[in-house]
C-alpha atoms as a printed R data frame, in Angstrom:
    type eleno elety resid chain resno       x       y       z
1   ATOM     1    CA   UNK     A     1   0.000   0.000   0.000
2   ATOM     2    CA   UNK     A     2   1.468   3.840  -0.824
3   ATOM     3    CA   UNK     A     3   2.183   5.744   1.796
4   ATOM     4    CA   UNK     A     4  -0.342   8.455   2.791
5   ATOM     5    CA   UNK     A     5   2.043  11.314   1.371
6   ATOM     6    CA   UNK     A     6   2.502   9.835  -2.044
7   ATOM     7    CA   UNK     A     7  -1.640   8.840  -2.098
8   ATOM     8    CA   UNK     A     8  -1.753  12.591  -1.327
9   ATOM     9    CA   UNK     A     9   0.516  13.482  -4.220
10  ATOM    10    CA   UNK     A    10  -1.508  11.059  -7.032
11  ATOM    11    CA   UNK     A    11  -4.693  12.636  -6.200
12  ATOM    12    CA   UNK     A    12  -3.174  16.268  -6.417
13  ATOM    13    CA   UNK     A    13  -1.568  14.946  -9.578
14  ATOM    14    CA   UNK     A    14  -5.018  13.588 -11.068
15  ATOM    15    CA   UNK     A    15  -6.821  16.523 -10.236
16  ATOM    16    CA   UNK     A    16  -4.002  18.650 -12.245
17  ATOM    17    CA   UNK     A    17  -4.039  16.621 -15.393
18  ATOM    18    CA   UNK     A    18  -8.075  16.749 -15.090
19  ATOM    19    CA   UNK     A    19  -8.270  20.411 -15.124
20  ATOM    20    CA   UNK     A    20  -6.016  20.983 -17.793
21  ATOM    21    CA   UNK     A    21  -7.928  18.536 -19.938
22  ATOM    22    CA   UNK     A    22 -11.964  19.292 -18.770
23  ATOM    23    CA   UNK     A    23 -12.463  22.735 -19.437
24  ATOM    24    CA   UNK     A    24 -15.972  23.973 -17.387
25  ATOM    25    CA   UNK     A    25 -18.768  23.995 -18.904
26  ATOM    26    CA   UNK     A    26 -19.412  26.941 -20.897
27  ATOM    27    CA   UNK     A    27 -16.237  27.213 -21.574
28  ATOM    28    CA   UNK     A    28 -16.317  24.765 -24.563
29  ATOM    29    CA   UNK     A    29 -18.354  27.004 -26.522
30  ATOM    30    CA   UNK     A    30 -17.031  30.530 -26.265
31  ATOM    31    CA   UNK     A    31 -14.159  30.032 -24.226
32  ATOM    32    CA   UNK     A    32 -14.113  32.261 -21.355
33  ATOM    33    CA   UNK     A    33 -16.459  34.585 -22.478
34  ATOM    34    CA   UNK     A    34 -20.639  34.236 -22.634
35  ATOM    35    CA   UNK     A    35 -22.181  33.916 -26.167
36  ATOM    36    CA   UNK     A    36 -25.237  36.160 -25.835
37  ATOM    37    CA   UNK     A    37 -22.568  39.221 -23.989
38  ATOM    38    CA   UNK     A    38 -20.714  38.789 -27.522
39  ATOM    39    CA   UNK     A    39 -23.714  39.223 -29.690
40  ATOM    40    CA   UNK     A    40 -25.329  41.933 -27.336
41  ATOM    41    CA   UNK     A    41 -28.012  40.225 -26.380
42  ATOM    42    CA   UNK     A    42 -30.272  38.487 -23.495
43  ATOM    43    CA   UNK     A    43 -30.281  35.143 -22.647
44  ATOM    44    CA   UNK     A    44 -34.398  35.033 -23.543
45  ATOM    45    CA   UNK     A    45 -33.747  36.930 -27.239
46  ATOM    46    CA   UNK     A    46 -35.192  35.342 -29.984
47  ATOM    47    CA   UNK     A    47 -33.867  34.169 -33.594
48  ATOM    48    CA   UNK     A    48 -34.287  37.737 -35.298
49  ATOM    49    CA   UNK     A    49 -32.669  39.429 -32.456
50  ATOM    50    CA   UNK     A    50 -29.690  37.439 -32.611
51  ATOM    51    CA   UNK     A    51 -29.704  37.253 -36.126
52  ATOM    52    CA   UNK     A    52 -29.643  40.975 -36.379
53  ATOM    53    CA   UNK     A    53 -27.155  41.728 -33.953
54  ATOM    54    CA   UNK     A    54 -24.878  39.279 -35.186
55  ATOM    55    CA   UNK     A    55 -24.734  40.944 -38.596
56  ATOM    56    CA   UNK     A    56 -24.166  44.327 -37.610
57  ATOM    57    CA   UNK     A    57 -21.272  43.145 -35.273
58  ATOM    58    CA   UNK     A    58 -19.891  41.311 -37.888
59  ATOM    59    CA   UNK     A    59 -20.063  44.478 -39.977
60  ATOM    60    CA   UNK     A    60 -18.320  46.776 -37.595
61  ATOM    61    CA   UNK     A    61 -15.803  44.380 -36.912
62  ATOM    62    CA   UNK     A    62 -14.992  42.686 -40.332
63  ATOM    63    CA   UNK     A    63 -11.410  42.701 -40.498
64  ATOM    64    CA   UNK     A    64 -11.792  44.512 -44.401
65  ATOM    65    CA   UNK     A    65 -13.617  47.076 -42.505
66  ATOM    66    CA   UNK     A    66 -11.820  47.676 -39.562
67  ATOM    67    CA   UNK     A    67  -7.430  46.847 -39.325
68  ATOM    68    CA   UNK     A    68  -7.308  46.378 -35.643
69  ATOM    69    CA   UNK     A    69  -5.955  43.025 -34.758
70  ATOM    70    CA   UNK     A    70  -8.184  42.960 -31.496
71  ATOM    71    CA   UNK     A    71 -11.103  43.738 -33.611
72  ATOM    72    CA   UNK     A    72 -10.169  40.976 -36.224
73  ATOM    73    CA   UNK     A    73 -10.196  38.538 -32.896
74  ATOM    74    CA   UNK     A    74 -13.764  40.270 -31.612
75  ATOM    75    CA   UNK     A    75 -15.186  39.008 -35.370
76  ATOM    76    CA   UNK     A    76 -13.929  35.535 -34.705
77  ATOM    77    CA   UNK     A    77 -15.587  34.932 -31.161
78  ATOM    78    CA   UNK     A    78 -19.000  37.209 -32.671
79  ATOM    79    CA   UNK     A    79 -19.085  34.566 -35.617
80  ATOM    80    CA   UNK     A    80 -18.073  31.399 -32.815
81  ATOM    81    CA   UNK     A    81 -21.187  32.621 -30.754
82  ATOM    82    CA   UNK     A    82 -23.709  32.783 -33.818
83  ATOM    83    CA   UNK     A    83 -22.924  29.575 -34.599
84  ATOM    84    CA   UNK     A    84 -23.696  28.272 -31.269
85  ATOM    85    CA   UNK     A    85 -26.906  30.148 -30.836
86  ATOM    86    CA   UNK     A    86 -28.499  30.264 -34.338
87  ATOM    87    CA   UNK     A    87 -28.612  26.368 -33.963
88  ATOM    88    CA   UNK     A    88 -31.932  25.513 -31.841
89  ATOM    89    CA   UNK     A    89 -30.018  22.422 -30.320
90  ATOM    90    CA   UNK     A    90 -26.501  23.512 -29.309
91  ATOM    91    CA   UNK     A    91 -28.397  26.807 -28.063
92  ATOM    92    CA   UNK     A    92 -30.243  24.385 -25.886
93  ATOM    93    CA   UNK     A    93 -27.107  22.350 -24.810
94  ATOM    94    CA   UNK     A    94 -25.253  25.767 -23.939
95  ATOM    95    CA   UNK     A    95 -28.893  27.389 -21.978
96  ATOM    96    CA   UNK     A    96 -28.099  23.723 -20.049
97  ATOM    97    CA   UNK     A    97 -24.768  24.343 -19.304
98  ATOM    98    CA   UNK     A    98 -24.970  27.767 -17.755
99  ATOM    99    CA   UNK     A    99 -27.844  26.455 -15.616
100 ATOM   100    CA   UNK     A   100 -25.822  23.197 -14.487
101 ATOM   101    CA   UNK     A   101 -22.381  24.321 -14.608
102 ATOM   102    CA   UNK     A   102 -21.373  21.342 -12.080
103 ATOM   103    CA   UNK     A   103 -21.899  18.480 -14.971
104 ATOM   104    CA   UNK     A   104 -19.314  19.035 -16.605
105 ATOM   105    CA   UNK     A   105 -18.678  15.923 -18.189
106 ATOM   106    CA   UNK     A   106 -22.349  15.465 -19.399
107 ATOM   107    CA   UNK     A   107 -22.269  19.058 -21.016
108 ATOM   108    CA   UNK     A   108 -19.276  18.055 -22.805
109 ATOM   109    CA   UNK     A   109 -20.130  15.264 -24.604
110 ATOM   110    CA   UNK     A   110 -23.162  17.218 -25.754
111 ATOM   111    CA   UNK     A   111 -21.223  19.655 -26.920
112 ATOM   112    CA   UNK     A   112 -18.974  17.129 -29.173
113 ATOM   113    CA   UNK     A   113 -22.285  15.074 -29.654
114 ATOM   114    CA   UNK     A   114 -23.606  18.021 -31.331
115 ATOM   115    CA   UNK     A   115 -20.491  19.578 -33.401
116 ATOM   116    CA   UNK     A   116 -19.220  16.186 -34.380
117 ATOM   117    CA   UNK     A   117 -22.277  14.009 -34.782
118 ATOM   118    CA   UNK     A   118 -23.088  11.825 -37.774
119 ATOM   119    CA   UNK     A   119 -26.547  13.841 -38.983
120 ATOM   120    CA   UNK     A   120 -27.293  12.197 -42.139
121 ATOM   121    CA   UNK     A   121 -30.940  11.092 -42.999
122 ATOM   122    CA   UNK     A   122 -30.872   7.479 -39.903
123 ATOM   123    CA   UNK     A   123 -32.625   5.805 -43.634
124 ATOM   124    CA   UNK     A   124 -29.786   6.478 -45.656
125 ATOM   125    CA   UNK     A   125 -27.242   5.360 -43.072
126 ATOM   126    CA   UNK     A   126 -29.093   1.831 -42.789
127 ATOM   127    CA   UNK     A   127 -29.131   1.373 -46.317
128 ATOM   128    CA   UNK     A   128 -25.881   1.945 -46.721
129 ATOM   129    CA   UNK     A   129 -24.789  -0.197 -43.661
130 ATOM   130    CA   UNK     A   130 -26.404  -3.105 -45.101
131 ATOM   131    CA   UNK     A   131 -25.037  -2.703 -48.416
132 ATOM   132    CA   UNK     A   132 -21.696  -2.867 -47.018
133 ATOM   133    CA   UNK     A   133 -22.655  -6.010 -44.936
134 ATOM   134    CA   UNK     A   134 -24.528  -7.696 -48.031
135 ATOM   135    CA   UNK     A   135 -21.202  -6.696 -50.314
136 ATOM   136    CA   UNK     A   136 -19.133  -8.117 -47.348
137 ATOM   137    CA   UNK     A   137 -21.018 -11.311 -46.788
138 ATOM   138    CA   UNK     A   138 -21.064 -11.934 -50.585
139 ATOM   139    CA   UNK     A   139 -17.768 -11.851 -51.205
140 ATOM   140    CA   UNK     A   140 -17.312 -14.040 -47.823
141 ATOM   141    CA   UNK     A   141 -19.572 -17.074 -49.339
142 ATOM   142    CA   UNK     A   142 -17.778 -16.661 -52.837
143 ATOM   143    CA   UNK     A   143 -14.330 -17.161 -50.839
144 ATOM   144    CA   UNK     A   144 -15.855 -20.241 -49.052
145 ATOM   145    CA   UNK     A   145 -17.226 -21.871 -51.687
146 ATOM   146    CA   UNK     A   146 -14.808 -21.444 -54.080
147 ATOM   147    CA   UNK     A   147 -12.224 -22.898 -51.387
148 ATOM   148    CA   UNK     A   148 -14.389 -26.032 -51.118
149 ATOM   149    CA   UNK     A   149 -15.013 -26.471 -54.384
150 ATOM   150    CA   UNK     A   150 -11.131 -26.876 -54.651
151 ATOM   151    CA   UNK     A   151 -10.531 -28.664 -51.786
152 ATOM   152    CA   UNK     A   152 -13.837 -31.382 -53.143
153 ATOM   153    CA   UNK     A   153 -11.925 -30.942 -56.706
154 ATOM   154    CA   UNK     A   154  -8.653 -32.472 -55.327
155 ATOM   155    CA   UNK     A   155 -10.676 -35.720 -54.415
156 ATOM   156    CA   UNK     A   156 -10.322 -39.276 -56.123
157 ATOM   157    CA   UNK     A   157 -14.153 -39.370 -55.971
158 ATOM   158    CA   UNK     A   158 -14.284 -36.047 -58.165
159 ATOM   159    CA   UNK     A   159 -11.537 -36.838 -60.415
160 ATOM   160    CA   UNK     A   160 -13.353 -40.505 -60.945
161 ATOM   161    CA   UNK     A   161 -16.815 -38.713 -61.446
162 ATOM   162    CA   UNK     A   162 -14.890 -36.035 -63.628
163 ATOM   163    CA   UNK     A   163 -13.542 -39.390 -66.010
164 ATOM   164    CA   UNK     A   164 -16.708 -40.843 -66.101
165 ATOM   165    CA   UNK     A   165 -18.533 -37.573 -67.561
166 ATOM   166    CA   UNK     A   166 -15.573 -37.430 -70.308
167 ATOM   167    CA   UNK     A   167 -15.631 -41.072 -71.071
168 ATOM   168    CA   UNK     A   168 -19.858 -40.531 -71.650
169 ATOM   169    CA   UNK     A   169 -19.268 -37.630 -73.677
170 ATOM   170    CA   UNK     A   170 -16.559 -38.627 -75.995
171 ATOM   171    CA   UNK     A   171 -18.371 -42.175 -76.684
172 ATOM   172    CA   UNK     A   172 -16.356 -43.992 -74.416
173 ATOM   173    CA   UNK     A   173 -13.181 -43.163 -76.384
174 ATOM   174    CA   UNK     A   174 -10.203 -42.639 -74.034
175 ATOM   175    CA   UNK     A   175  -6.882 -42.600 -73.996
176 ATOM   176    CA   UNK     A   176  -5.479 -44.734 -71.751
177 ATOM   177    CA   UNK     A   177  -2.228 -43.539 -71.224
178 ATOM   178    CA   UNK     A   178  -3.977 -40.086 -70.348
179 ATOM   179    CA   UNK     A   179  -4.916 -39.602 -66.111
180 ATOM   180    CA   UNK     A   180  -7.815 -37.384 -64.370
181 ATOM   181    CA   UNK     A   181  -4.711 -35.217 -64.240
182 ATOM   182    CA   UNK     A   182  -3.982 -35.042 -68.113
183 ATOM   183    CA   UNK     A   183  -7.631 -33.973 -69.291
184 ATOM   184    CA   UNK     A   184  -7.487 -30.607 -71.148
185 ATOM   185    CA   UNK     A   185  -7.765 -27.793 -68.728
186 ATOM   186    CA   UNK     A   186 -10.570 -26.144 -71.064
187 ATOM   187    CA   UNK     A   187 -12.442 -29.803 -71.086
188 ATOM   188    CA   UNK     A   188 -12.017 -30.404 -67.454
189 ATOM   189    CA   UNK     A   189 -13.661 -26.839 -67.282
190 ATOM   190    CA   UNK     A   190 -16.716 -27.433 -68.811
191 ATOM   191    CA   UNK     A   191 -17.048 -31.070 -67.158
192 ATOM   192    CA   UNK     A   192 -16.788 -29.062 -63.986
193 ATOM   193    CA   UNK     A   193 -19.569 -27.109 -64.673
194 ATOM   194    CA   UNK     A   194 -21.708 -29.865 -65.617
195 ATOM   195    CA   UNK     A   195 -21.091 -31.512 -62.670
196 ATOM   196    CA   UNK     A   196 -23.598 -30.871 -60.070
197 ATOM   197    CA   UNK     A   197 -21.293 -30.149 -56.723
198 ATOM   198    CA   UNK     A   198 -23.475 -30.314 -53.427
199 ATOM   199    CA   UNK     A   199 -20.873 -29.128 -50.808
200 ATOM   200    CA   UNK     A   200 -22.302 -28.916 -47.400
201 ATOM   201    CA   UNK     A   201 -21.494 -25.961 -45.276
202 ATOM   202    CA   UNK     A   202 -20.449 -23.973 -48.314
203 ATOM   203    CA   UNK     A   203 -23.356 -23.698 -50.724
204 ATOM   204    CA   UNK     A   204 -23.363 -22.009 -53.773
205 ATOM   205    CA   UNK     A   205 -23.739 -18.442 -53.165
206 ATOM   206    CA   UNK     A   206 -26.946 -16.652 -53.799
207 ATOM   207    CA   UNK     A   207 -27.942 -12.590 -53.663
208 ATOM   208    CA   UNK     A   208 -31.044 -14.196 -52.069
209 ATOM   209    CA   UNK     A   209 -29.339 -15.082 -48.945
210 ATOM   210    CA   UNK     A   210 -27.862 -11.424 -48.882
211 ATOM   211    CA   UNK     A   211 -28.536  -9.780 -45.921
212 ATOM   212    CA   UNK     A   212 -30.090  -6.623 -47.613
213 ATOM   213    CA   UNK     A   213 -31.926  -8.759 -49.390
214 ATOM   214    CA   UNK     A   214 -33.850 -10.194 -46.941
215 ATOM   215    CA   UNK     A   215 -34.529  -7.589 -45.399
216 ATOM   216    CA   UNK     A   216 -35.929  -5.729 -48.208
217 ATOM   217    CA   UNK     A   217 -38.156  -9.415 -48.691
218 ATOM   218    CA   UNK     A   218 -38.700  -9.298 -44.771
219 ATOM   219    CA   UNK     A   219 -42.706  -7.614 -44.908
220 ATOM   220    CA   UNK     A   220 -43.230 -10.133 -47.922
221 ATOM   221    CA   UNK     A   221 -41.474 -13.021 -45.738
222 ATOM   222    CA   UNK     A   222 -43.580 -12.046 -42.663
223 ATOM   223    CA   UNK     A   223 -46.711 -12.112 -45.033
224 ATOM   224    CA   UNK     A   224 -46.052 -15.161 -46.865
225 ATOM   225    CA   UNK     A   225 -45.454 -17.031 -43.669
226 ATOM   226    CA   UNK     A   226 -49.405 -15.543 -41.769
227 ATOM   227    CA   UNK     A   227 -50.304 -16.457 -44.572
228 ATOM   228    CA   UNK     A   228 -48.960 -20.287 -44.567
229 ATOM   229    CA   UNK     A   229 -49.987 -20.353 -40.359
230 ATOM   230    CA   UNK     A   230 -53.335 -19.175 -40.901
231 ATOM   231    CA   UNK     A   231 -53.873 -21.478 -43.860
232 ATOM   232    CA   UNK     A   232 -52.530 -24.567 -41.715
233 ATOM   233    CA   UNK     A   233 -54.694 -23.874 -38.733
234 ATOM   234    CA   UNK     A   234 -57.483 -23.663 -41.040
235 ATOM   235    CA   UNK     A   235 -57.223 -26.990 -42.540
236 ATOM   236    CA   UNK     A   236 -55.749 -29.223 -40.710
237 ATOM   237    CA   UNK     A   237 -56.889 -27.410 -36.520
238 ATOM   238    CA   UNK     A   238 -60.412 -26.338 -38.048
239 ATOM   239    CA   UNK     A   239 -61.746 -28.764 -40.651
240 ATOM   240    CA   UNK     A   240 -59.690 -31.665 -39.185
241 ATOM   241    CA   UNK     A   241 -58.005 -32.756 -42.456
242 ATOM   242    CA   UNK     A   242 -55.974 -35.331 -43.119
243 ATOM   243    CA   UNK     A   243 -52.020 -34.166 -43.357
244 ATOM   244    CA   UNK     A   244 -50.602 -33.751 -46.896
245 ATOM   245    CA   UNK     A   245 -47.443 -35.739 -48.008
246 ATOM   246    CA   UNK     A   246 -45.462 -32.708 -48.102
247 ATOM   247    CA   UNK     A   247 -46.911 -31.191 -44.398
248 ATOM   248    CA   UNK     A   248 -46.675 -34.442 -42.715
249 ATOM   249    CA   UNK     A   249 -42.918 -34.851 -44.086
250 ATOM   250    CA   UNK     A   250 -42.466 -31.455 -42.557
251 ATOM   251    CA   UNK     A   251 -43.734 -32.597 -39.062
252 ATOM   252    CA   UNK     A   252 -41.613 -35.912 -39.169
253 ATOM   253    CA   UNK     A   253 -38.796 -34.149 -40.103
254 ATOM   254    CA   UNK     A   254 -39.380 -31.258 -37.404
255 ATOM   255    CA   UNK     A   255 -40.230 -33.756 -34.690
256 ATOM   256    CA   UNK     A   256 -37.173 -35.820 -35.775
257 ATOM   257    CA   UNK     A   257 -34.725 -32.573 -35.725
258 ATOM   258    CA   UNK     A   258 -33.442 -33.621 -39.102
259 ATOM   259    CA   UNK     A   259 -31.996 -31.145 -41.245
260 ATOM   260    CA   UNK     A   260 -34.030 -30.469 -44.602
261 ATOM   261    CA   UNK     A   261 -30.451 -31.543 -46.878
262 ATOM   262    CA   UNK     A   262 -30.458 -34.633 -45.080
263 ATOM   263    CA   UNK     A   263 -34.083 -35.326 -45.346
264 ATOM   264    CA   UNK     A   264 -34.135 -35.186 -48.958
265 ATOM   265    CA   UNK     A   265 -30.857 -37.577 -49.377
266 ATOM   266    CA   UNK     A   266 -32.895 -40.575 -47.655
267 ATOM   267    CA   UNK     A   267 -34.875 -43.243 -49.809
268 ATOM   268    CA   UNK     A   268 -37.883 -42.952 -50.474
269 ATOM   269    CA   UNK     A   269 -38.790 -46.419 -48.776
270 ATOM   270    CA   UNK     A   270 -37.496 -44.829 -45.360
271 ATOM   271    CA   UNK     A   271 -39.227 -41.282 -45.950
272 ATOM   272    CA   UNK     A   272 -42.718 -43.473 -46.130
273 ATOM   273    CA   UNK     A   273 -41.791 -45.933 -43.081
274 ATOM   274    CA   UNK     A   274 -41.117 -42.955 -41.101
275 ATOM   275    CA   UNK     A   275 -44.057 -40.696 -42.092
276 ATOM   276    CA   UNK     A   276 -46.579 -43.339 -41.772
277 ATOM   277    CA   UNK     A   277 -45.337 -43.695 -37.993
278 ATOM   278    CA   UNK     A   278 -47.232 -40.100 -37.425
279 ATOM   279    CA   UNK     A   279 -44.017 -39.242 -35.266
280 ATOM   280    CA   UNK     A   280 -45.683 -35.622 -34.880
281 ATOM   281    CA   UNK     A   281 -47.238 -37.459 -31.893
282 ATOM   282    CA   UNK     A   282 -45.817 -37.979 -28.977
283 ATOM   283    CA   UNK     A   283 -46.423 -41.380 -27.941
284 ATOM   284    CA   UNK     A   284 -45.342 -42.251 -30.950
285 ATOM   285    CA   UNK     A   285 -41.888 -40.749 -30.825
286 ATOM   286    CA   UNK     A   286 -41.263 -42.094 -27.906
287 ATOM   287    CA   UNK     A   287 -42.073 -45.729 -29.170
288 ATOM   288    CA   UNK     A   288 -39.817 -44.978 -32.013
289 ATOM   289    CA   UNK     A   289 -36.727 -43.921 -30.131
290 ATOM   290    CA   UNK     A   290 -37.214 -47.189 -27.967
291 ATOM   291    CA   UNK     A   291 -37.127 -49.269 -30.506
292 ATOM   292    CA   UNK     A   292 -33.780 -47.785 -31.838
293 ATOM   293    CA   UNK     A   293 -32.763 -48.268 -28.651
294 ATOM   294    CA   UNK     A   294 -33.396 -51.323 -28.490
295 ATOM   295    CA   UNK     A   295 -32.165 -52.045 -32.089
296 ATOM   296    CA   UNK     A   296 -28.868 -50.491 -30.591
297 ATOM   297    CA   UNK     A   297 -28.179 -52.236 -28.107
298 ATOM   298    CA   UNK     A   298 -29.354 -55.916 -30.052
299 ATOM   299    CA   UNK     A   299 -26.190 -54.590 -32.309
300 ATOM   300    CA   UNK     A   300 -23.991 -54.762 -30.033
């Protein structure tokens, strides 16, 4: 612990360093002098008033009118104080600081708030924050995906799939002294392309998944999917209908907490089994999982 002299000395030091740095609070505005004593005018004058003062101030002390270098400083603090007070809101922030001279530190970052504060239309700032966020996310999926695509291209099952597209195109005519490496570049180009390259994690990208995007779609999104709840409650909570293939794969798949990419790679035989188990319902989930469990364990 510092002895009580030295604590002494670090507090007189702080309070030094903070009162060469935090200026009081009107001070920030027209230094040691008060705005409305350098226009001429009361602290209750309106616009005009101020207005009019200020120009015939700025008149008699315009440095091409009048030489005096004290003069030429007067026309400097006479324009500093018009800016201050023709402004509705830094007026405000400075009638503030004369009646609460003790917050210092509140009246000055009102003061920089005000003089240094983004004031562009809040609509154009969004816009152009998530044009920068869609541009950035863009070329962030483009990167991805284009580094999968080479890392799935440097695979023996793409190169084999890549052979068997040129062997079905040229007739199955091939050299055979020519590799998956030796296929023309401008062949193994357009084979690529052909080749339909499912790469999970790193799909192709898409402006539709653009952040700016979807939000411009968001009231149409937010419509669409009422639109789809309303309709579902309708038919199947209201009129009691039976579930359609397509809504009763949804609920399997849901209650199952299956992904929709690997849904879709299962058979068809297994889609049905598990749909026609109605594992929406609870009892019958549960059944299900037991008799994994049980299948499981009979593994072992």
């Amino acid at each position: 612990m510092a002895p009580p002299s030295t604590e002494r000395w670090c507090w007189a030091l702080i309070i030094v360093l903070l009162s060469l740095f935090v200026q009081s609070s009107t001070a920030i505005y027209c230094g040691e002098d008060d705005c409305y004593a350098l226009l001429g005018v009361a602290q209750d004058a309106n616009a005009s008033d101020i207005k009019r003062s200020y120009y015939k101030l700025s008149l008699e002390h315009h440095p091409d009118k009048n030489p005096d270098p004290e003069s030429k400083k007067l026309f400097v603090k006479i324009a500093t104080a018009y800016e201050i007070l023709k402004d509705n809101e830094t007026r405000a922030q400075y009638d503030y600081a004369i009646e609460h001279p003790s917050e210092v530190f509140y009246n000055t970052a009102q003061y920089y708030r005000a003089k240094y504060g983004h004031k562009s239309d809040p609509r154009a700032v969004l816009v152009g924050l998530l044009v920068v966020l869609s541009a950035f996310q863009y070329l962030n999926n483009v990167a991805r995906y284009n580094e999968a695509l080479a890392t799935v291209k440097r695979t023996p099952a793409y190169k084999n799939r890549l052979k068997a597209l040129e062997l079905e195109r040229t007739g199955g005519v091939s050299s055979k002294k020519k590799g998956p490496k030796q296929i023309d570049q401008k062949l193994q180009e357009e084979l690529s392309n052909e080749l339909d390259l499912q790469i999970k994690g790193a799909e192709k990208p898409s402006v539709w998944d653009l952040l700016g995007v979807r939000f411009v779609l968001l009231p149409y999104t937010i419509i669409k999917l009422l639109v789809w709840y309303i309709s579902w409650v309708w038919r199947y909570k209201v009129k009691k209908a039976p579930y359609s293939w397509e809504d009763a794969s949804y609920l399997t798949r849901r209650s199952l907490g299956v992904p929709l990419d690997a849904w879709t790679n299962l058979d068809e035989y297994k889609k049905e089994d598990l749909v026609q188990r109605r594992l929406w319902e609870k009892k019958n989930l549960e059944n299900y999982y037991s008799e994994m469990r049980k299948e499981s364990k009979r593994r072992r």
